[in-house]
Coordinates of C-alpha atoms in Angstrom, one line a residue:
M1 CA 29.0 17.3 0.7
K2 CA 31.1 18.1 3.8
Y3 CA 29.4 19.7 6.8
E4 CA 30.7 21.4 9.9
G5 CA 30.2 18.3 12.1
E6 CA 28.6 15.0 12.6
I7 CA 26.8 13.5 15.6
A8 CA 26.4 9.8 15.8
I9 CA 23.6 8.4 18.0
G10 CA 23.2 4.7 18.8
P11 CA 23.1 1.8 18.5
V12 CA 22.0 2.4 22.1
H13 CA 20.3 5.6 23.1
P14 CA 18.4 6.3 26.3
T15 CA 15.3 7.7 24.6
M16 CA 14.9 5.0 22.1
L17 CA 14.2 1.5 23.3
E18 CA 15.4 -0.4 20.2
P19 CA 18.9 -0.4 18.6
H20 CA 19.5 1.9 15.6
R21 CA 22.3 4.1 14.4
L22 CA 21.5 7.7 13.5
R23 CA 24.1 9.9 11.9
L24 CA 23.3 13.6 11.9
F25 CA 25.4 16.0 9.7
I26 CA 25.1 19.4 11.2
E27 CA 26.0 23.1 11.0
D28 CA 25.4 25.3 14.0
E29 CA 23.5 22.4 15.6
I30 CA 21.0 22.4 12.7
I31 CA 20.6 19.1 10.9
K32 CA 21.5 19.3 7.3
E33 CA 21.4 15.6 6.4
A34 CA 20.5 12.4 8.3
E35 CA 21.2 8.7 7.9
L36 CA 19.2 6.2 9.8
V37 CA 20.5 2.6 9.8
I38 CA 19.2 -0.6 11.4
G39 CA 20.7 -4.0 11.3
V40 CA 21.9 -4.6 14.9
N41 CA 19.1 -7.0 15.8
Y42 CA 18.7 -9.1 12.7
R43 CA 17.0 -12.5 13.6
G44 CA 16.3 -14.1 10.2
I45 CA 12.7 -15.0 11.1
E46 CA 11.6 -15.6 7.5
L47 CA 14.5 -18.0 7.0
I48 CA 13.4 -19.9 10.1
M49 CA 9.8 -20.0 8.8
E50 CA 10.9 -21.8 5.6
G51 CA 9.8 -25.4 5.7
L52 CA 7.8 -25.3 8.9
P53 CA 4.2 -26.3 9.2
P54 CA 1.9 -23.2 9.3
E55 CA 0.8 -23.8 12.9
K56 CA 4.5 -23.4 14.0
V57 CA 5.0 -20.4 11.7
S58 CA 2.0 -18.6 13.4
I59 CA 3.6 -19.1 16.8
L60 CA 6.9 -17.8 15.4
S61 CA 5.3 -14.8 13.8
E62 CA 4.0 -13.6 17.1
K63 CA 7.6 -13.2 18.3
I64 CA 8.4 -10.6 15.7
C65 CA 7.1 -7.9 18.0
G66 CA 6.3 -7.6 21.7
I67 CA 4.0 -4.6 21.2
C68 CA 2.0 -5.6 18.1
S69 CA 2.2 -9.4 18.5
H70 CA -1.5 -10.0 17.9
I71 CA -1.6 -8.4 14.5
H72 CA 1.3 -10.5 13.3
V73 CA -0.2 -13.9 14.3
W74 CA -3.7 -12.8 13.1
T75 CA -2.3 -11.7 9.7
N76 CA -0.2 -14.9 9.5
V77 CA -3.1 -17.3 10.0
M78 CA -5.2 -15.3 7.5
V79 CA -2.8 -16.4 4.8
T80 CA -3.4 -20.1 5.5
E81 CA -7.1 -19.6 6.0
R82 CA -7.5 -17.8 2.6
G83 CA -5.1 -20.1 0.8
C84 CA -7.0 -23.2 2.0
D85 CA -10.5 -21.7 2.1
I86 CA -10.9 -22.3 5.8
E87 CA -14.1 -21.0 7.3
V88 CA -13.6 -18.9 10.5
P89 CA -16.5 -18.6 12.9
E90 CA -17.9 -15.0 13.1
R91 CA -17.5 -15.0 16.9
A92 CA -13.8 -15.7 16.5
E93 CA -13.4 -12.9 14.0
Y94 CA -15.1 -10.5 16.4
I95 CA -12.8 -11.5 19.3
R96 CA -9.7 -11.2 17.0
A97 CA -10.8 -7.6 16.2
I98 CA -11.5 -6.8 19.9
V99 CA -8.0 -8.0 20.9
E100 CA -6.5 -6.0 18.0
E101 CA -8.2 -2.8 19.0
L102 CA -7.2 -3.3 22.6
E103 CA -3.6 -3.8 21.3
R104 CA -3.9 -0.6 19.3
L105 CA -5.0 1.3 22.5
H106 CA -2.0 0.0 24.5
S107 CA 0.4 0.6 21.7
H108 CA -0.7 4.2 21.1
T109 CA -0.8 5.1 24.8
L110 CA 2.7 3.6 25.1
L111 CA 3.8 6.0 22.3
F112 CA 2.3 8.9 24.2
G113 CA 4.3 8.0 27.2
H114 CA 7.4 7.5 25.2
A115 CA 7.0 10.9 23.3
F116 CA 6.5 12.8 26.6
E117 CA 9.6 11.0 28.0
V118 CA 11.7 12.1 25.0
L119 CA 10.3 15.7 25.5
G120 CA 11.4 15.6 29.1
F121 CA 7.9 15.8 30.5
E122 CA 8.2 12.9 32.9
T123 CA 4.9 13.6 34.8
M124 CA 2.9 13.4 31.5
A125 CA 4.8 10.2 30.6
F126 CA 3.9 8.5 33.8
R127 CA 0.3 9.7 33.4
A128 CA 0.1 8.0 30.0
F129 CA 1.5 4.8 31.4
M130 CA -1.0 4.8 34.2
I131 CA -3.8 5.3 31.7
R132 CA -2.5 2.4 29.6
E133 CA -2.3 -0.1 32.5
P134 CA -6.1 -1.0 32.6
I135 CA -5.9 -1.9 28.9
M136 CA -3.0 -4.2 29.7
Q137 CA -5.0 -5.8 32.5
I138 CA -8.0 -6.4 30.2
L139 CA -5.8 -8.0 27.6
G140 CA -4.4 -10.2 30.3
E141 CA -7.8 -11.2 31.5
I142 CA -9.1 -12.0 28.0
T143 CA -6.1 -13.8 26.6
G144 CA -3.9 -14.8 29.6
G145 CA -1.0 -12.6 28.5
R146 CA -0.1 -8.9 28.7
A147 CA 2.2 -8.8 25.7
Q148 CA 2.1 -12.2 23.9
Y149 CA -1.5 -13.2 23.6
S150 CA -1.5 -16.2 21.3
C151 CA -5.1 -15.6 20.5
P152 CA -5.7 -16.5 16.8
I153 CA -5.1 -20.0 15.6
I154 CA -5.8 -21.4 12.1
G155 CA -9.6 -21.7 12.0
G156 CA -10.5 -19.5 14.9
I157 CA -9.2 -18.5 18.4
R158 CA -7.9 -20.4 21.4
P159 CA -10.7 -21.5 23.8
R160 CA -9.1 -19.5 26.7
C161 CA -9.6 -16.3 24.7
N162 CA -13.4 -16.6 24.4
I163 CA -15.0 -13.7 26.2
N164 CA -17.4 -14.6 28.9
E165 CA -20.6 -12.6 28.2
S166 CA -21.2 -12.0 31.9
K167 CA -18.1 -9.9 32.0
I168 CA -19.1 -7.6 29.1
P169 CA -20.8 -4.9 31.3
A170 CA -17.6 -4.6 33.5
L171 CA -15.4 -4.4 30.3
L172 CA -17.5 -1.6 28.9
E173 CA -17.4 0.3 32.2
R174 CA -13.6 0.1 32.3
L175 CA -13.4 1.2 28.7
E176 CA -15.5 4.3 29.5
K177 CA -13.1 5.1 32.4
F178 CA -10.1 4.7 30.1
E179 CA -11.8 7.0 27.5
E180 CA -12.4 9.7 30.1
N181 CA -8.7 9.6 31.3
L182 CA -7.4 9.7 27.7
K183 CA -9.6 12.7 26.9
K184 CA -8.0 14.5 29.9
L185 CA -4.5 13.6 28.7
L186 CA -5.3 15.0 25.3
E187 CA -6.7 18.2 26.8
R188 CA -3.6 18.6 29.0
T189 CA -1.4 18.1 25.9
I190 CA -3.2 20.6 23.8
N191 CA -3.4 23.2 26.5
D192 CA 0.2 23.0 27.6
P193 CA 2.1 25.8 25.7
M194 CA 5.5 24.2 26.4
I195 CA 4.5 20.8 25.0
M196 CA 2.9 22.4 21.9
A197 CA 5.9 24.6 21.3
R198 CA 8.0 21.4 20.9
I199 CA 5.6 19.4 18.7
K200 CA 3.7 22.0 16.6
D201 CA 5.3 22.8 13.1
V202 CA 8.2 20.4 14.0
G203 CA 9.2 17.5 11.8
V204 CA 6.8 18.4 8.9
L205 CA 6.2 15.5 6.4
D206 CA 4.2 17.1 3.6
K207 CA 1.7 15.1 1.6
K208 CA 3.8 15.0 -1.6
T209 CA 6.9 13.6 0.2
A210 CA 4.7 11.1 2.2
K211 CA 3.3 9.7 -1.0
K212 CA 6.7 9.6 -2.7
L213 CA 8.2 7.7 0.2
H214 CA 5.1 5.4 0.7
A215 CA 4.4 6.5 4.2
L216 CA 2.0 4.2 6.1
G217 CA -0.3 4.2 9.1
P218 CA -0.6 7.3 11.4
T219 CA 2.6 8.7 9.9
A220 CA 0.8 8.9 6.5
R221 CA -2.6 9.9 8.0
G222 CA -0.9 12.7 9.8
S223 CA -0.1 14.1 6.3
G224 CA -3.6 13.7 5.0
I225 CA -3.2 10.3 3.2
S226 CA -6.0 7.7 3.5
C227 CA -4.4 4.3 4.0
D228 CA -6.3 2.4 6.7
M229 CA -6.5 -1.3 5.6
R230 CA -9.5 -1.7 7.8
K231 CA -11.3 0.8 5.6
K232 CA -9.9 -0.7 2.3
G233 CA -11.8 -4.0 2.6
Q234 CA -8.7 -6.0 3.5
V235 CA -10.1 -7.2 6.8
P236 CA -13.8 -8.0 6.2
V237 CA -14.8 -8.2 9.9
Y238 CA -14.4 -4.4 10.2
D239 CA -17.2 -3.9 7.7
N240 CA -19.5 -4.7 10.6
F241 CA -18.4 -1.7 12.6
E242 CA -18.9 2.1 12.3
F243 CA -15.7 4.1 12.8
E244 CA -13.9 6.9 11.1
E245 CA -10.4 7.0 9.5
I246 CA -8.6 9.9 11.3
L247 CA -6.7 12.3 9.0
F248 CA -4.7 15.5 9.8
D249 CA -3.1 17.6 7.1
D250 CA -0.2 19.5 8.7
G251 CA 2.1 16.5 8.8
D252 CA 4.0 17.7 11.9
V253 CA 4.8 15.8 15.2
F254 CA 1.5 17.1 16.7
S255 CA -0.5 15.8 13.8
R256 CA 1.0 12.3 14.1
L257 CA 0.3 12.3 17.8
A258 CA -3.2 13.7 17.3
V259 CA -4.0 11.0 14.7
R260 CA -3.2 8.4 17.4
F261 CA -5.2 10.1 20.1
Y262 CA -8.3 10.2 18.0
E263 CA -7.7 6.7 16.6
C264 CA -7.9 5.5 20.2
F265 CA -11.4 6.9 20.5
E266 CA -12.4 5.1 17.2
S267 CA -10.9 1.8 18.6
I268 CA -13.1 2.2 21.7
K269 CA -16.1 2.6 19.4
I270 CA -15.2 -0.6 17.6
I271 CA -14.7 -2.6 20.8
R272 CA -18.0 -1.4 22.2
Q273 CA -19.9 -2.4 19.1
A274 CA -18.2 -5.8 19.0
L275 CA -18.8 -6.5 22.7
K276 CA -22.5 -5.6 22.4
D277 CA -22.9 -7.9 19.3
L278 CA -21.1 -10.9 20.9
P279 CA -24.2 -12.3 22.8
N280 CA -26.1 -12.5 19.5
L281 CA -23.4 -14.4 17.6
D282 CA -23.0 -18.2 17.3
K283 CA -21.0 -19.7 20.2
R284 CA -18.5 -21.4 17.9
I285 CA -15.0 -20.0 18.2
Y286 CA -13.0 -22.6 16.2
N287 CA -13.4 -24.7 13.1
P288 CA -11.5 -27.9 13.6
N289 CA -12.6 -29.5 10.3
Y290 CA -10.1 -27.8 8.1
E291 CA -7.7 -29.4 5.7
L292 CA -4.4 -28.0 4.6
R293 CA -3.6 -28.1 0.9
A294 CA -0.9 -26.8 -1.4
F295 CA -1.3 -23.2 -2.6
K296 CA 1.0 -20.7 -4.3
P297 CA 2.1 -17.7 -2.2
I298 CA -0.7 -15.2 -1.6
D299 CA -0.6 -11.7 -0.2
V300 CA -2.5 -10.6 2.9
Y301 CA -2.7 -7.1 4.4
N302 CA -3.9 -5.9 7.7
E303 CA -3.7 -2.6 9.7
A304 CA -1.2 -2.7 12.5
Q305 CA -0.8 0.1 15.0
R306 CA 1.9 1.6 12.9
G307 CA 0.3 1.0 9.6
Q308 CA 0.0 -1.6 6.9
V309 CA 1.5 -5.0 7.7
Y310 CA 2.0 -7.5 4.9
Y311 CA 2.3 -11.3 5.0
S312 CA 2.9 -13.7 2.1
Y313 CA 3.7 -17.4 1.8
G314 CA 2.5 -20.6 0.2
L315 CA 2.2 -24.2 1.2
D316 CA 3.9 -27.1 -0.6
E317 CA 2.4 -30.5 -1.1
N318 CA 3.6 -31.6 2.3
G319 CA 1.8 -28.7 4.0
R320 CA 5.1 -26.8 4.7
V321 CA 5.5 -23.0 4.4
R322 CA 7.4 -21.7 1.4
Q323 CA 8.6 -18.3 0.3
A324 CA 7.6 -16.5 3.5
K325 CA 7.7 -12.7 3.4
V326 CA 6.8 -10.2 6.1
R327 CA 6.8 -6.4 5.8
T328 CA 6.1 -4.1 8.7
P329 CA 5.1 -0.4 8.3
T330 CA 8.4 0.9 9.7
A331 CA 10.1 -0.5 6.6
T332 CA 8.8 2.3 4.4
N333 CA 8.4 4.9 7.2
L334 CA 12.2 4.8 7.8
A335 CA 12.8 6.9 4.6
C336 CA 10.2 9.4 5.9
M337 CA 12.1 9.8 9.2
E338 CA 15.3 10.6 7.3
A339 CA 13.6 13.1 5.0
I340 CA 12.0 15.2 7.7
L341 CA 15.0 15.6 10.0
P342 CA 17.0 18.2 8.0
G343 CA 16.3 21.8 9.0
H344 CA 15.6 21.0 12.7
H345 CA 17.7 21.3 15.8
V346 CA 19.7 18.3 17.0
S347 CA 17.5 18.2 20.1
D348 CA 14.4 17.5 18.0
A349 CA 15.9 14.5 16.2
E350 CA 14.8 11.7 18.4
L351 CA 11.4 13.3 19.0
I352 CA 10.8 13.5 15.3
I353 CA 11.8 9.8 14.9
A354 CA 9.7 8.8 17.9
S355 CA 6.6 10.6 16.5
C356 CA 6.6 8.1 13.6
D357 CA 6.5 5.3 16.2
P358 CA 9.2 3.2 14.6
C359 CA 9.6 -0.5 15.5
F360 CA 13.2 -1.1 14.4
T361 CA 13.4 -4.7 15.7
C362 CA 10.2 -5.7 13.9
T363 CA 11.6 -4.4 10.7
D364 CA 15.1 -5.8 11.2
R365 CA 14.8 -9.0 9.2
L366 CA 16.5 -8.3 5.9
I367 CA 20.2 -8.2 5.0
V368 CA 21.3 -7.1 1.6
V369 CA 24.5 -8.8 0.4
K370 CA 26.5 -7.1 -2.4
E371 CA 28.8 -9.4 -4.2
K372 CA 32.0 -7.9 -5.7
K373 CA 32.6 -8.8 -9.3
V374 CA 36.0 -10.2 -9.9

């Protein structure tokens, strides 16, 4: 179908930090159809993984994303641990979960700042980044890195990531301050009529469409779909903690942001419980007595900040990785972004996409080659 005009955005756009190409087919500045394409930053990570030992593959997996690096390396080592029946000390599992929830806090608050920036509310954007900074500092103190933590290793965690029990009271105090500031940010957001006018009833992803397109993470939970892998028994350590899965039913930009706001409070609950339990756990953080053995590819799921992350590979008789596959939540959420753009003004396009918190570069690892038949 021919439309009045077309607007092409990307592969570089000032409001989106990663390369993508968005084509908007419009009439009177209203979007009628949309086409979202990635492929600018293909790195072939699965191909590089093929034939490497699992220890090197875990390091490589961390480089898939700079925002959710921990969840990638954690899920990656889980494949080897389950395939080779490697026991992981409980303390190591707790610290893995603590680092992951801290990562979720920094990722969600980063999105808040990004969303406000797209909206043009720079003061609110900078406020979100200021609130996020203490979490980055805590991550740096625990792991030695602010973005790439290299915390999990096969059989446990690195010694430098062990949490000194004497520092737990100070960590809890800083978490409480972060929670207070985040509540204030949420209140300011809800009580600002100009912000709410831009995010309420905009970019609605109804539950039926979300299910059809296999939406994941907060994008799905903002449409009322339960899909948290932590609650589905995929990550057993979370069975030790009490927390709620946050669901909203309206499916608009506000709902997707609200899910993340309230998920932050649940993450804080998890971290508090884990920190309080640490002194009562065994001091071991690593099991060095593991043996690698051949196993066929197995599937492992975890809950990244953006939703379900999937890893699969096997080991051959030489202990080398074979048939590596990685799927990030953005892979299926891309279709949702395209589906909810029509009917909205051009000025809302990047906001709607940003509300799904896409990670284009994380996802950009697959090329489809079509061969012409002669």
